[in-house]
Structures are given as structure tokens and as C-alpha cells.
GROMACS .gro file of C-alpha atoms in nm:
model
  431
    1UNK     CA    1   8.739  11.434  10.418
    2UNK     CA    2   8.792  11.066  10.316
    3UNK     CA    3   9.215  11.101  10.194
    4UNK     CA    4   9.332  11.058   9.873
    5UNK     CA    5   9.508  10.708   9.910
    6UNK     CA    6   9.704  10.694   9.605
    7UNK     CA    7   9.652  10.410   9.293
    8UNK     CA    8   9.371  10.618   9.133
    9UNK     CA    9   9.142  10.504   9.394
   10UNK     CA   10   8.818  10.682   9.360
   11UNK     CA   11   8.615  10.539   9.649
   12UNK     CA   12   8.600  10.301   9.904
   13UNK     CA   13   8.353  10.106  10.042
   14UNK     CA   14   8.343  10.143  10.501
   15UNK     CA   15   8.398   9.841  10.651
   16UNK     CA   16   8.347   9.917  10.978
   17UNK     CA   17   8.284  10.197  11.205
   18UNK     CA   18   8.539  10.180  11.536
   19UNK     CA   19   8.323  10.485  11.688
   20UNK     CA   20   8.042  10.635  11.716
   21UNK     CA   21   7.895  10.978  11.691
   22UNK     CA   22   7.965  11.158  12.042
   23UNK     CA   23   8.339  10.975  12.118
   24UNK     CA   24   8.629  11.102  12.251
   25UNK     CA   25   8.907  10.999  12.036
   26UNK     CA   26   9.253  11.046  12.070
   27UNK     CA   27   9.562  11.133  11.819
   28UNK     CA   28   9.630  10.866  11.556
   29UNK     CA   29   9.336  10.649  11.713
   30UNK     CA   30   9.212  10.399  11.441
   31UNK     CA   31   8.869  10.535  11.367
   32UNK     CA   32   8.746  10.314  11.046
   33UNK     CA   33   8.819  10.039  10.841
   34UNK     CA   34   8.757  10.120  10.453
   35UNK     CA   35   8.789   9.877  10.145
   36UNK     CA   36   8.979   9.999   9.876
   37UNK     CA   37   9.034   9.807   9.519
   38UNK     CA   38   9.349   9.682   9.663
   39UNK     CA   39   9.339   9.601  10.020
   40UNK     CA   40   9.184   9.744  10.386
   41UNK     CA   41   9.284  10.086  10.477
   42UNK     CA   42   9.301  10.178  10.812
   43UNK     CA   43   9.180  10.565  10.854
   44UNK     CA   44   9.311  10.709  11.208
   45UNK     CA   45   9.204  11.032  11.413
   46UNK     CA   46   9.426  11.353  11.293
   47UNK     CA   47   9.442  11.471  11.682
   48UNK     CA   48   9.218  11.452  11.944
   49UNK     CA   49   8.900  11.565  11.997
   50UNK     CA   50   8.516  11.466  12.014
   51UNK     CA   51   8.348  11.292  11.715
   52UNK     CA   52   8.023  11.481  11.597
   53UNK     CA   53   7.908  11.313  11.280
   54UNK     CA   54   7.938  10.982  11.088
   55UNK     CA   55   7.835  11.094  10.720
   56UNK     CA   56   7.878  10.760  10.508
   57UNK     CA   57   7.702  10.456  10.755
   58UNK     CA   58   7.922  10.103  10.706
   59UNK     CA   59   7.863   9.910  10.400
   60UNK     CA   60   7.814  10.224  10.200
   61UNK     CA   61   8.081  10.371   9.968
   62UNK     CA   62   8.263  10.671  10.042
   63UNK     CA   63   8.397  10.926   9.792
   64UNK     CA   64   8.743  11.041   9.803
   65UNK     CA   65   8.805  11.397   9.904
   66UNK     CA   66   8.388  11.400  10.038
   67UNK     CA   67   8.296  11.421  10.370
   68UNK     CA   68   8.320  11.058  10.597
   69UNK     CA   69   8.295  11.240  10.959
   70UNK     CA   70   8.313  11.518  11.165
   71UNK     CA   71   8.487  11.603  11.476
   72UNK     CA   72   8.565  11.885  11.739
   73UNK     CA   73   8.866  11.913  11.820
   74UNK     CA   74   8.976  11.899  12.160
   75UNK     CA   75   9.188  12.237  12.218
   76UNK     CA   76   8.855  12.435  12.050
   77UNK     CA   77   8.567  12.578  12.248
   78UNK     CA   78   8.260  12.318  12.224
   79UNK     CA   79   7.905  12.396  12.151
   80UNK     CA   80   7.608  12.407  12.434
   81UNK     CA   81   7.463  12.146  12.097
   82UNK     CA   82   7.777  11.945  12.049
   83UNK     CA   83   7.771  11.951  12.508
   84UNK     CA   84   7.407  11.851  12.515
   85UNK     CA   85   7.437  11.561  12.267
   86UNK     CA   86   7.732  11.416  12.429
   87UNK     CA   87   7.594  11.449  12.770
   88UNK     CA   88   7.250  11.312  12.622
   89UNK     CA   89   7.429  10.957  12.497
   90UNK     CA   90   7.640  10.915  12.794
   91UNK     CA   91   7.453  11.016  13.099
   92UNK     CA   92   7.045  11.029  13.002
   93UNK     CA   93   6.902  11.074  13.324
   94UNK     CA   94   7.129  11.390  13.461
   95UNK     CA   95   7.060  11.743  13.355
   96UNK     CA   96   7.308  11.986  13.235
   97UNK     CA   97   7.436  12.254  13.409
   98UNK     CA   98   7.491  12.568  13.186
   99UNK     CA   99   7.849  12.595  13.081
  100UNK     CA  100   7.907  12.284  13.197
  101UNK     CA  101   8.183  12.085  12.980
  102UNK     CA  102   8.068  11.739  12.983
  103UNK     CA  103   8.344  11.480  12.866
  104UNK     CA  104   8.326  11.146  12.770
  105UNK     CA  105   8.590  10.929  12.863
  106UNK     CA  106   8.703  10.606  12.693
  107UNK     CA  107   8.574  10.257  12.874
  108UNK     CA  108   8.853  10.025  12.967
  109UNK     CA  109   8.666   9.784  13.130
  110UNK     CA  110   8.748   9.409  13.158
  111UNK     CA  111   8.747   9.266  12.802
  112UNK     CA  112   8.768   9.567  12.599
  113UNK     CA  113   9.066   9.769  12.502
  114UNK     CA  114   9.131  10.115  12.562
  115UNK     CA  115   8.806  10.328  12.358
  116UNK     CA  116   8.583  10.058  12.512
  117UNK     CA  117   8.520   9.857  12.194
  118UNK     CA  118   8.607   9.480  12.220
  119UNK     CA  119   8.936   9.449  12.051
  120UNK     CA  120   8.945   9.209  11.728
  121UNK     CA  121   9.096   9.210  11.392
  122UNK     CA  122   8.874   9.309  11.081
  123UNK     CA  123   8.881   8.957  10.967
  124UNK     CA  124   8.724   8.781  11.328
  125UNK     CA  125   8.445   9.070  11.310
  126UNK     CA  126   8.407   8.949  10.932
  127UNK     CA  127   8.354   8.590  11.074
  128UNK     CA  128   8.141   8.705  11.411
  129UNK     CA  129   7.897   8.875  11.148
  130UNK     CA  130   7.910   8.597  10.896
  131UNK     CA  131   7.777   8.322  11.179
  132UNK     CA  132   7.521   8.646  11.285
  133UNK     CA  133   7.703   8.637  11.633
  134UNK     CA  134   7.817   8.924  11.867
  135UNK     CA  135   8.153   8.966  12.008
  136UNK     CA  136   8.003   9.049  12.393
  137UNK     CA  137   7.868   8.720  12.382
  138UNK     CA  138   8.222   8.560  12.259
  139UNK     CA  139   8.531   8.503  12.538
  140UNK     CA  140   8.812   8.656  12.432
  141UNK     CA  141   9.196   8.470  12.484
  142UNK     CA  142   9.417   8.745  12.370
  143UNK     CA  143   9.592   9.026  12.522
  144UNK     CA  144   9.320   9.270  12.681
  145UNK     CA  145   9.050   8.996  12.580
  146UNK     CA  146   9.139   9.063  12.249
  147UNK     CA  147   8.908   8.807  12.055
  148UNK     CA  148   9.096   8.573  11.816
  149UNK     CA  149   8.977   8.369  11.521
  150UNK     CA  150   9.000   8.052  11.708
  151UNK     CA  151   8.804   8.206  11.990
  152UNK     CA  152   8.508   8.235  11.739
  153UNK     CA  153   8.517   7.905  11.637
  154UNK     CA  154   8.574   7.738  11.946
  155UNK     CA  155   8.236   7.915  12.051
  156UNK     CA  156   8.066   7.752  11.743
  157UNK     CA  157   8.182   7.423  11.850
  158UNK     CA  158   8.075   7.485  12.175
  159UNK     CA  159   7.754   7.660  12.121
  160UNK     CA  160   7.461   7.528  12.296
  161UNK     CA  161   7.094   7.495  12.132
  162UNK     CA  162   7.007   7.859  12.317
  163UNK     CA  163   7.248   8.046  12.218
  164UNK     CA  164   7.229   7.918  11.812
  165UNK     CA  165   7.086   8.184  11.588
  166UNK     CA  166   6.734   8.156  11.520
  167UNK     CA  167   6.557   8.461  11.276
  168UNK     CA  168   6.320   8.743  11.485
  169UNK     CA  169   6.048   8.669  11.697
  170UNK     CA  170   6.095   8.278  11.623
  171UNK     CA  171   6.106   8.063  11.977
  172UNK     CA  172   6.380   7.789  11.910
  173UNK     CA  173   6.253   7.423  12.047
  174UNK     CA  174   6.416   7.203  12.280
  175UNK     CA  175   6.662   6.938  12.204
  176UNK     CA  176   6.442   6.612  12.170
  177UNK     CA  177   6.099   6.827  12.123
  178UNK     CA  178   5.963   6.786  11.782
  179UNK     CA  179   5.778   7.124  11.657
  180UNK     CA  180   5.420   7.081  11.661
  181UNK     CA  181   5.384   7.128  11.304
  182UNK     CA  182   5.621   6.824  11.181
  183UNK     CA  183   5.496   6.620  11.435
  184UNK     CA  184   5.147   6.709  11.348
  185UNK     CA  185   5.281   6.577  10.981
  186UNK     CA  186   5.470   6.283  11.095
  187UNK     CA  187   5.101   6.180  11.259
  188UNK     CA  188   4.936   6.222  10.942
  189UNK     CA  189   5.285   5.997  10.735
  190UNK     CA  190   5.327   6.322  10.528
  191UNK     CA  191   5.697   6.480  10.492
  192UNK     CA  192   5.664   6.834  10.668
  193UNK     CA  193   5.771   7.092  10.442
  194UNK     CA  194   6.090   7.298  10.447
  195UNK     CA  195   6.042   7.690  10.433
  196UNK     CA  196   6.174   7.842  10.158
  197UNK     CA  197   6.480   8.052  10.173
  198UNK     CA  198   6.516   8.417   9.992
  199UNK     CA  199   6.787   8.489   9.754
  200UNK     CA  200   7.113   8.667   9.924
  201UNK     CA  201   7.225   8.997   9.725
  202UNK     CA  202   7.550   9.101   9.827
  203UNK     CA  203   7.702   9.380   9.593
  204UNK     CA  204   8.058   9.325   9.457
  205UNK     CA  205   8.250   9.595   9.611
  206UNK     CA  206   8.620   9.635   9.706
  207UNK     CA  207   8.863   9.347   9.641
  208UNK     CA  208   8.616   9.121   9.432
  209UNK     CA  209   8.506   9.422   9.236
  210UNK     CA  210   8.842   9.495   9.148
  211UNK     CA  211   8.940   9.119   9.071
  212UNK     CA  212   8.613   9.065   8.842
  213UNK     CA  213   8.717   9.362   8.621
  214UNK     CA  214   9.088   9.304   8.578
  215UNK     CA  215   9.026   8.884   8.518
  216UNK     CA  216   8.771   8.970   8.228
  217UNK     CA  217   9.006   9.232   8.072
  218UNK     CA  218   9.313   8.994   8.129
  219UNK     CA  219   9.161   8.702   7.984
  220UNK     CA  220   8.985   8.929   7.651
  221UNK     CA  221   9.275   9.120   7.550
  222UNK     CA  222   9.594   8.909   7.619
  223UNK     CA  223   9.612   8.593   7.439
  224UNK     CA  224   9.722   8.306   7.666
  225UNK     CA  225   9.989   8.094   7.578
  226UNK     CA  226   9.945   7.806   7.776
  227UNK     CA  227  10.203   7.511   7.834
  228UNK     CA  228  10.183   7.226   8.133
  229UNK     CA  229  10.483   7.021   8.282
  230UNK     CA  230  10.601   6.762   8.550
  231UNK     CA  231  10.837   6.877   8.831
  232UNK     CA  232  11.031   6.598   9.021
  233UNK     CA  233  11.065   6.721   9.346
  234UNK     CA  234  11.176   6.468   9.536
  235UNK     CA  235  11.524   6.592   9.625
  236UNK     CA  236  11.384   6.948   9.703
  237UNK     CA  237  11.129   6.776   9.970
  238UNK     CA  238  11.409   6.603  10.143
  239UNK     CA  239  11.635   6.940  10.081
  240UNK     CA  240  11.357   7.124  10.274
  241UNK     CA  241  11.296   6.905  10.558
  242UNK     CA  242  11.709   6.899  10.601
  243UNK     CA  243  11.645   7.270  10.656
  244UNK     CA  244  11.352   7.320  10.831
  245UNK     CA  245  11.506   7.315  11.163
  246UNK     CA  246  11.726   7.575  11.094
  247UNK     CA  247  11.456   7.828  10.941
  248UNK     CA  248  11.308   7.757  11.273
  249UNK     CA  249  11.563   7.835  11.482
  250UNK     CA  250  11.505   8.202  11.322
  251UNK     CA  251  11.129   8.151  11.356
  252UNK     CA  252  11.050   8.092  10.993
  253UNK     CA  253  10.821   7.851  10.854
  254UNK     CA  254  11.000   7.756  10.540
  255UNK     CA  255  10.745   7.591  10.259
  256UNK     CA  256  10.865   7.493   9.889
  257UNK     CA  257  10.793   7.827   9.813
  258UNK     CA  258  11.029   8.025   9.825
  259UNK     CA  259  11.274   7.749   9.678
  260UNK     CA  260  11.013   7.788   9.379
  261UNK     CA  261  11.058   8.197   9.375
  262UNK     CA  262  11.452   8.224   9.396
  263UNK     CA  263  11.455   7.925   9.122
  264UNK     CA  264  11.211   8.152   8.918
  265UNK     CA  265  11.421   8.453   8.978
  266UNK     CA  266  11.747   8.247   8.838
  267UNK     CA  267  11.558   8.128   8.534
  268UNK     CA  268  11.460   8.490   8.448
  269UNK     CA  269  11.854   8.523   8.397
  270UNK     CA  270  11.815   8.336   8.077
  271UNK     CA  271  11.457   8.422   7.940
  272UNK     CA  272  11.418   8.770   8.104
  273UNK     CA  273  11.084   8.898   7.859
  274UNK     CA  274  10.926   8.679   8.130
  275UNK     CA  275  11.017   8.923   8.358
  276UNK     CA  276  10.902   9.230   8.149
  277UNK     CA  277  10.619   9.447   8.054
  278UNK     CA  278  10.437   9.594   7.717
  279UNK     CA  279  10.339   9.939   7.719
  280UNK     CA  280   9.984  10.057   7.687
  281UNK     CA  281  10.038  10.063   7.292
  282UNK     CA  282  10.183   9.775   7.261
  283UNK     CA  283  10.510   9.921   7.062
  284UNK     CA  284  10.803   9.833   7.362
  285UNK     CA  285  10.921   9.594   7.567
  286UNK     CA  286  11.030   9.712   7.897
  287UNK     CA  287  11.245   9.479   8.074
  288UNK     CA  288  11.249   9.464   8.443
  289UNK     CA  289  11.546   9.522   8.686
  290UNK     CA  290  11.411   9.343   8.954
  291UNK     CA  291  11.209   9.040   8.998
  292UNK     CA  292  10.945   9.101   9.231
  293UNK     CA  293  10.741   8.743   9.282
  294UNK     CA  294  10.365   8.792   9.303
  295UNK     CA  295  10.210   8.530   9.514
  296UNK     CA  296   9.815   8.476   9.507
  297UNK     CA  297   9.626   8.473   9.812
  298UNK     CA  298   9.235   8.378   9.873
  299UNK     CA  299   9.246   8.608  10.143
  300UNK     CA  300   8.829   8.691  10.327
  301UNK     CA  301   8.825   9.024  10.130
  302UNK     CA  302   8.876   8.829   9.785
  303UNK     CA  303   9.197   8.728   9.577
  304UNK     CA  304   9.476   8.893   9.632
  305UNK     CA  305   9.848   8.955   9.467
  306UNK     CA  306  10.122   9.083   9.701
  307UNK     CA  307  10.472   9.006   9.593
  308UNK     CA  308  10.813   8.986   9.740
  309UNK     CA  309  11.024   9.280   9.611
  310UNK     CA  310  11.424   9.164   9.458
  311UNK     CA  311  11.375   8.789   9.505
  312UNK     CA  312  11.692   8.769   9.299
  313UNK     CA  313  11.856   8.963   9.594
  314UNK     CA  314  11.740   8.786   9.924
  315UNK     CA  315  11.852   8.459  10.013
  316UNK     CA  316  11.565   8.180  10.067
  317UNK     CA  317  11.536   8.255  10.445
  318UNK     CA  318  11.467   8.593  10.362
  319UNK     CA  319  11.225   8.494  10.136
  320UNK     CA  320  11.099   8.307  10.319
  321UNK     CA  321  11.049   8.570  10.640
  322UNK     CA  322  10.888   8.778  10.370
  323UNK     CA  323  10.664   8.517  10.256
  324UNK     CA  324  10.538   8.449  10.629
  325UNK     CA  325  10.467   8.833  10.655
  326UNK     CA  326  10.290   8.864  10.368
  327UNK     CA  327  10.073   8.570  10.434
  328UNK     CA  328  10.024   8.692  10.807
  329UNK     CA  329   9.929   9.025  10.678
  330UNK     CA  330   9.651   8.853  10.385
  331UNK     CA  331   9.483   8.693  10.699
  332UNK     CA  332   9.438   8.983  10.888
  333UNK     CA  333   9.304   9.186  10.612
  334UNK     CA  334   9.563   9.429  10.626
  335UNK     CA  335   9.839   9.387  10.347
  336UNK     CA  336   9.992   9.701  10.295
  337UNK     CA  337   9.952   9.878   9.922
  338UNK     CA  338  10.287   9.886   9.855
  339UNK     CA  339  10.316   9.488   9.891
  340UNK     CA  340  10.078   9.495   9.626
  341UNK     CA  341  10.249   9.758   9.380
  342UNK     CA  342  10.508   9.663   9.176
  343UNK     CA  343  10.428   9.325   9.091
  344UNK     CA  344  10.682   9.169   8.823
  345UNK     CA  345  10.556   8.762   8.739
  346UNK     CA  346  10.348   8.555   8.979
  347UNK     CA  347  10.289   8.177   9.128
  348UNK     CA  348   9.950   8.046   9.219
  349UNK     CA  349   9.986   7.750   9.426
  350UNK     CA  350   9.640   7.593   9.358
  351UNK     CA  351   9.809   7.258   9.533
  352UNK     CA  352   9.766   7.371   9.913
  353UNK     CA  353   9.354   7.305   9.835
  354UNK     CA  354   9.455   6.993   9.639
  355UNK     CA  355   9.433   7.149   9.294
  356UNK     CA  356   9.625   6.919   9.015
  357UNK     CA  357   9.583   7.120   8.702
  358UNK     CA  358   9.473   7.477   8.654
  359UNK     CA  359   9.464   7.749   8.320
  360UNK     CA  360   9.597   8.034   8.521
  361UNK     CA  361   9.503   8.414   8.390
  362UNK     CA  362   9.753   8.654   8.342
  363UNK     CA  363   9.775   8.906   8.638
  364UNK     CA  364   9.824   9.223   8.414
  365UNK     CA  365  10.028   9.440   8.333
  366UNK     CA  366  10.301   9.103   8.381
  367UNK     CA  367  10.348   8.894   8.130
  368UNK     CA  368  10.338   8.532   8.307
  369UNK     CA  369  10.183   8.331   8.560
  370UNK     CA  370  10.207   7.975   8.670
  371UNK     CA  371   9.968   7.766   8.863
  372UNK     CA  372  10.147   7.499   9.100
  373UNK     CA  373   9.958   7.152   9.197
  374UNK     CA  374  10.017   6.964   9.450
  375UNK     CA  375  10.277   6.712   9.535
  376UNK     CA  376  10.185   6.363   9.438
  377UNK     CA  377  10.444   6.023   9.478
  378UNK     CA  378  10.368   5.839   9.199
  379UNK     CA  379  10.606   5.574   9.040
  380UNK     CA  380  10.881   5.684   8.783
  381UNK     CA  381  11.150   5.511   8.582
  382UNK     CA  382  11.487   5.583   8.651
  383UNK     CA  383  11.750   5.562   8.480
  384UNK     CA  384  11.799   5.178   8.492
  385UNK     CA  385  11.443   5.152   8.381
  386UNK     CA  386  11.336   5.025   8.715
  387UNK     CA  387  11.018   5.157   8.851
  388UNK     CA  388  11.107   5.404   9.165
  389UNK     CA  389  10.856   5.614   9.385
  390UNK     CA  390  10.925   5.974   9.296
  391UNK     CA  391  10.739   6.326   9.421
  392UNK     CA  392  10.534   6.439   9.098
  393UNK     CA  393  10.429   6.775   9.085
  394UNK     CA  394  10.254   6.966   8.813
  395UNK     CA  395  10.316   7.328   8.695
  396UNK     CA  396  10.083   7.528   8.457
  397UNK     CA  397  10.192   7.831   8.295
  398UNK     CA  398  10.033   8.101   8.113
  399UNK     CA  399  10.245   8.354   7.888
  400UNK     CA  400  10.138   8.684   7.704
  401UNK     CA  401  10.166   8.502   7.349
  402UNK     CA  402  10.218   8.846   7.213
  403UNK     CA  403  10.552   8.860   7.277
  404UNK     CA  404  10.621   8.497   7.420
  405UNK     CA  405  10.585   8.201   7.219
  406UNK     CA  406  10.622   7.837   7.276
  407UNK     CA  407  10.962   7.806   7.259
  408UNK     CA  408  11.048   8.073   7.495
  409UNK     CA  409  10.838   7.933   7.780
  410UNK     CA  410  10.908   7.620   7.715
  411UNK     CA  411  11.314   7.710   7.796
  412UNK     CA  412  11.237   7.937   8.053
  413UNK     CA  413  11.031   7.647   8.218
  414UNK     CA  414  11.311   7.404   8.164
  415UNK     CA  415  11.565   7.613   8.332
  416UNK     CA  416  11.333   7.679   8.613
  417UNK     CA  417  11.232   7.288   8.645
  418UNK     CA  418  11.612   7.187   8.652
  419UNK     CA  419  11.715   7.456   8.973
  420UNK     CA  420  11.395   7.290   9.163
  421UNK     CA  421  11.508   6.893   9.081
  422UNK     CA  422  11.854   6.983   9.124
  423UNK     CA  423  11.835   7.229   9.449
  424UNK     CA  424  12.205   7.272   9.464
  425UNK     CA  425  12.275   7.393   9.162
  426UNK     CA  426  12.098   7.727   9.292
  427UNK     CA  427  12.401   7.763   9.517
  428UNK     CA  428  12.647   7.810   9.211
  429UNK     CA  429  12.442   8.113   9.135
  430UNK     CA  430  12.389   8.270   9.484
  431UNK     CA  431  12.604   8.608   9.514
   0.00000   0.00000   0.00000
């Protein structure tokens, strides 16, 4: 039965199918990838045995607590039916002896892992069946010919006219041979006409199903409060690049970041309803001990929200560490649901695709959000009035105006903006 896996989660939609009916399988053995409404959910073998049925195919939705396969396990006594089928999938041409306990053993051949299926993450078989490709035709660089993201695209850089994807039954021309019928139109000086493509349905399911529900009941029942300012981040820029070699002598990446989610967590200090929550009737304020710091992510599967848990208790590097986890993690697919529980006030950081301005929505139940553009030098007076070149950067935010009005955001924004143009002043508050 497909488990219960917590968050009210109903169903799930199967991603993909690691085995198939017939396969051995082996205790804690991944055995299929399903889609919840928060993230991927890896579903692994309870012990060993011998799978017998596959009852929801992949892209189908499973119900929780209904079947989603069967399996014979391997200390029981197995069927002549269950012995027959097996031995029918995995050795066609050789009858059965009566009694006869046919097994069938995992491949580990050259290029695939140990259950004979090429090893890749859930996001590179996204991409493979995205570009319509297969993985036996792709060379793998990893560890046991795992095949890696970059393997993929360096085979569609690569790819040769014969091997490019071309529908059913259609012959593919030469390079440098013109099809008969646009050549038989570039005789006659008329344009040859283009087929017409067919409209794509793809269902909303999983992450984007989840994401189109909460954004329309975020944006029609919470009034957004929305104010914009300019950051002067020079000094943090030149703060950061004083300190990148050190974050990398701990392997960590260190980005502005996490300067921008220990600032946030110090402003909360002085306007902490940003850091709160209503309840469902809208009668309480409950303020939050901790400030966990959402971050969004346009992960494959749709956005995304996992946060760092007690920013105000980790020092940058460790936010930092956590940062590079959880952004590792949105890559592959596979951020855990308890990175994306718990979620206290967030940052979308709509400059790393060049984004200047943005009207964030409100990721609820928190009551705050701001949208971060990018870094722009852009001359400034100082205080002299001379004209200097400074590093602009533009914040949006986005406050419940139920409970937070101008004013408030307005401070909390100030106190925020002075930590990140004055980066050592955080140190006076570090514990």
C-alpha cells in the first residue's frame, strides 16, 4: 500500500518506476519515485523478495493507503504462476522443470548499477525524456556510469544528424539534401509550408498543482502591503569576496545570501510580527521563537520553499553550508519534507535571472516576503555631493497588511538595510 507520508497528503502522482513486474529486489532497495504536493518521495522495498505487480503505471496518481505493487517475499514459498512468469521474462526460450525455483538475479553489467537499471538522478531522466532521448544511448561519467546532467547535454551538443529525434516512421534527410517536397517548391519560387504542430496537454500535478492553489488563495485572501527600496551593497560585496577564501577552505560557496538571512534574522529583533503568524480565525498573533528563512527555488518539479531552520542561531558559514545543501538537494529533486515544514518569512532572489523589480506573493501561513534584484553599479552621491560608483540593489517586500502596516515594514526594512550596508555591525549582535 502506497504509505501515509504525513502533511495531509492524499495522493501522489509516480514518477518513475525503478522496476518492473518479475524483479528481484532487495531490503530498502529504492523501488519508485512519487510526486507529492511538496517534494519527490523516494518509496523503498520493505525486505526482499520478487516483485509481482505494478498497480498504478508512471504518470498516473496513486492513492494513499491503495494498492501501488505487489511482491513475494523472499523467505515465502513461490507459486508454479509467480515461477512461470518470472522464468517467462527472463529466460523465453527454456522450459521449466516442475518445482523448479527459477530466480532472477540483478544485472551489474558495465554501465549500470547494481538492479541493472542505468543509474541517474530523477532530474537527468526528467531531462533524457524532455529531449525524447534514452539513457542506453547516453555515456555515462559518474561512478558506475552513473549518467550526470552534463553528460546529457554534452550528448546534445554533440549529437550528430542520425541520432537527432525525428517522429515515427519519418526517414530524416542528409545534411546538404534538400527534401523533395521543398525543393520541389523552391523550383516552382513558392515558400514550402511548415506542418502544423498539435497542442501539448500536460496535467498540473505535484509541485505546480500545489503552487497554483496556494498563489491564488495567497494573493485573494491576504491583502498585500507592498513597499520597494534601494540597498547599497557595496561594502558587503567587498566584505564577501574578503571571505570567500575562507568559506572555501571549508568547502562552502558563500553568496550574499546568507549575509541577507542572518541580517533578516537581526532585524526581526526589533519588528518581530514579521516573524509571526495569524491563526485560521484571524483573532491571534502567534509570534515565532525561531526564524526559519524560506528561500525560493525554481527547482524542474516547480517552485519550491525550503528554509533554513534558527538562522538567528547559526553563524553565516553555517548558513551558508545549509544554503548549499538545500540548493544541492532542489536540483536533484529530492529536498526532504521537513526542509520544507516550518517555514517562518522568506527571500526570493529574482536577481540571479536578472530580475530588477518584482510584487512578491505572500508564501502563507507567513506573514512577509521580499523579492531581491540584482546588483547594479550605478553612480551615487556621497556625502561630499560628489558623484561615486556604488553597488545598487533593489528589494521588494510584501507584508500581510492585516496586521502590518506601512510603518512597520518600512522600520523593519530600515533595520534590515542598515546590517547589509554596514556588515560589521552584525558582529555586535553575534552571540
Amino acid at each position: 500500500m502506497l504509505p501515509d507520508i504525513g502533511e495531509g497528503i492524499v495522493e501522489c502522482e509516480v514518477v518513475e518506476w525503478r522496476v518492473a513486474e518479475g524483479e528481484a529486489i532487495e531490503e530498502d532497495q529504492p523501488l519508485v519515485d512519487v510526486m507529492t504536493d511538496k517534494a519527490l518521495v523516494e518509496i523503498t522495498a520493505p525486505e526482499a523478495g520478487t516483485v509481482s505487480k505494478l498497480y498504478v503505471p508512471k504518470g498516473e496518481v496513486a492513492k494513499v493507503h491503495a494498492p501501488l505493487f505487489a511482491y513475494v517475499p523472499a523467505h515465502a514459498g513461490e507459486s508454479e504462476e509467480l515461477v512461470s512468469a518470472a522464468a517467462s521474462r527472463t529466460e523465453p526460450d527454456v522450459p521449466q522443470t516442475p518445482g523448479r525455483r527459477e530466480s532472477v538475479e540483478p544485472a551489474a553489467s558495465g554501465g549500470r548499477g547494481p538492479y541493472g537499471r542505468i543509474p541517474a538522478s530523477p532530474a537527468v531522466r526528467r531531462l533524457v525524456r524532455e529531449h525524447g532521448l534514452s539513457l542506453e544511448a547516453i555515456a555515462g561519467s559518474g561512478k558506475d556510469g552513473r549518467v550526470l546532467k552534463q553528460d546529457v547535454l554534452r550528448y546534445l551538443e554533440d549529437e550528430q544528424p542520425e541520432h537527432g529525434q525525428v517522429e515515427r516512421g519519418e526517414a530524416r534527410p542528409a545534411r546538404g539534401v534538400t527534401p523533395p517536397a521543398r525543393r520541389e517548391a523552391s523550383q516552382q519560387g513558392t515558400a514550402p509550408r511548415e506542418p502544423q504542430g498539435e497542442v501539448r496537454v500536460e496535467p498540473i500535478r505535484g509541485v505546480r498543482a500545489v503552487m497554483a492553489r496556494r498563489m491564488v488563495e495567497s494573493a485573494s485572501t491576504i491583502p498585500h502591503f507592498q513597499y520597494g527600496e534601494e540597498v547599497d551593497v557595496t561594502e558587503l560585496l567587498a566584505l564577501r569576496e574578503r571571505l570567500k577564501p575562507v568559506a572555501e577552505t571549508q568547502q562552502v560557496r558563500l553568496t550574499l545570501m546568507p549575509f541577507f538571512m542572518k541580517a533578516l534574522a537581526l532585524a526581526v529583533r526589533e519588528e518581530p510580527i514579521l516573524n509571526a503568524r495569524l491563526n485560521a480565525e484571524v483573532t491571534e498573533i502567534h509570534y515565532l521563537p525561531s526564524v526559519n528563512v524560506g528561500m525560493a527555488v525554481d527547482s524542474q518539479s516547480g517552485l519550491i520553499v525550503p528554509n533554513v531552520k534558527q538562522v538567528e542561531q547559526r553563524s553565516v558559514l553555517e548558513v551558508a553550508r545549509e544554503i548549499q545543501r538545500l540548493t544541492a538537494d532542489a536540483r536533484e529533486g529530492r529536498v526532504a519534507q521537513e526542509d520544507l515544514k516550518g517555514g517562518t518569512i522568506s527571500i526570493s532572489n529574482i536577481g540571479a535571472f536578472g530580475g530588477t523589480y518584482a510584487a512578491p506573493i505572500i508564501n502563507a501561513p507567513e506573514l512577509a516576503i521580499v523579492a531581491i534584484g540584482k546588483s547594479q553599479w550605478l553612480p551615487r552621491f556621497d556625502d561630499r555631493g560628489e558623484v561615486v560608483r556604488r553597488a545598487i540593489m533593489t528589494v521588494a517586500w510584501a507584508g500581510d497588511h492585516r496586521v502590518i502596516d506601512g510603518g512597520t515594514i518600512a522600520r523593519f526594512c530600515n533595520a534590515w538595510k542598515g546590517y547589509l550596508e554596514s556588515p560589521e555591525t552584525m558582529l555586535l549582535h553575534l552571540g
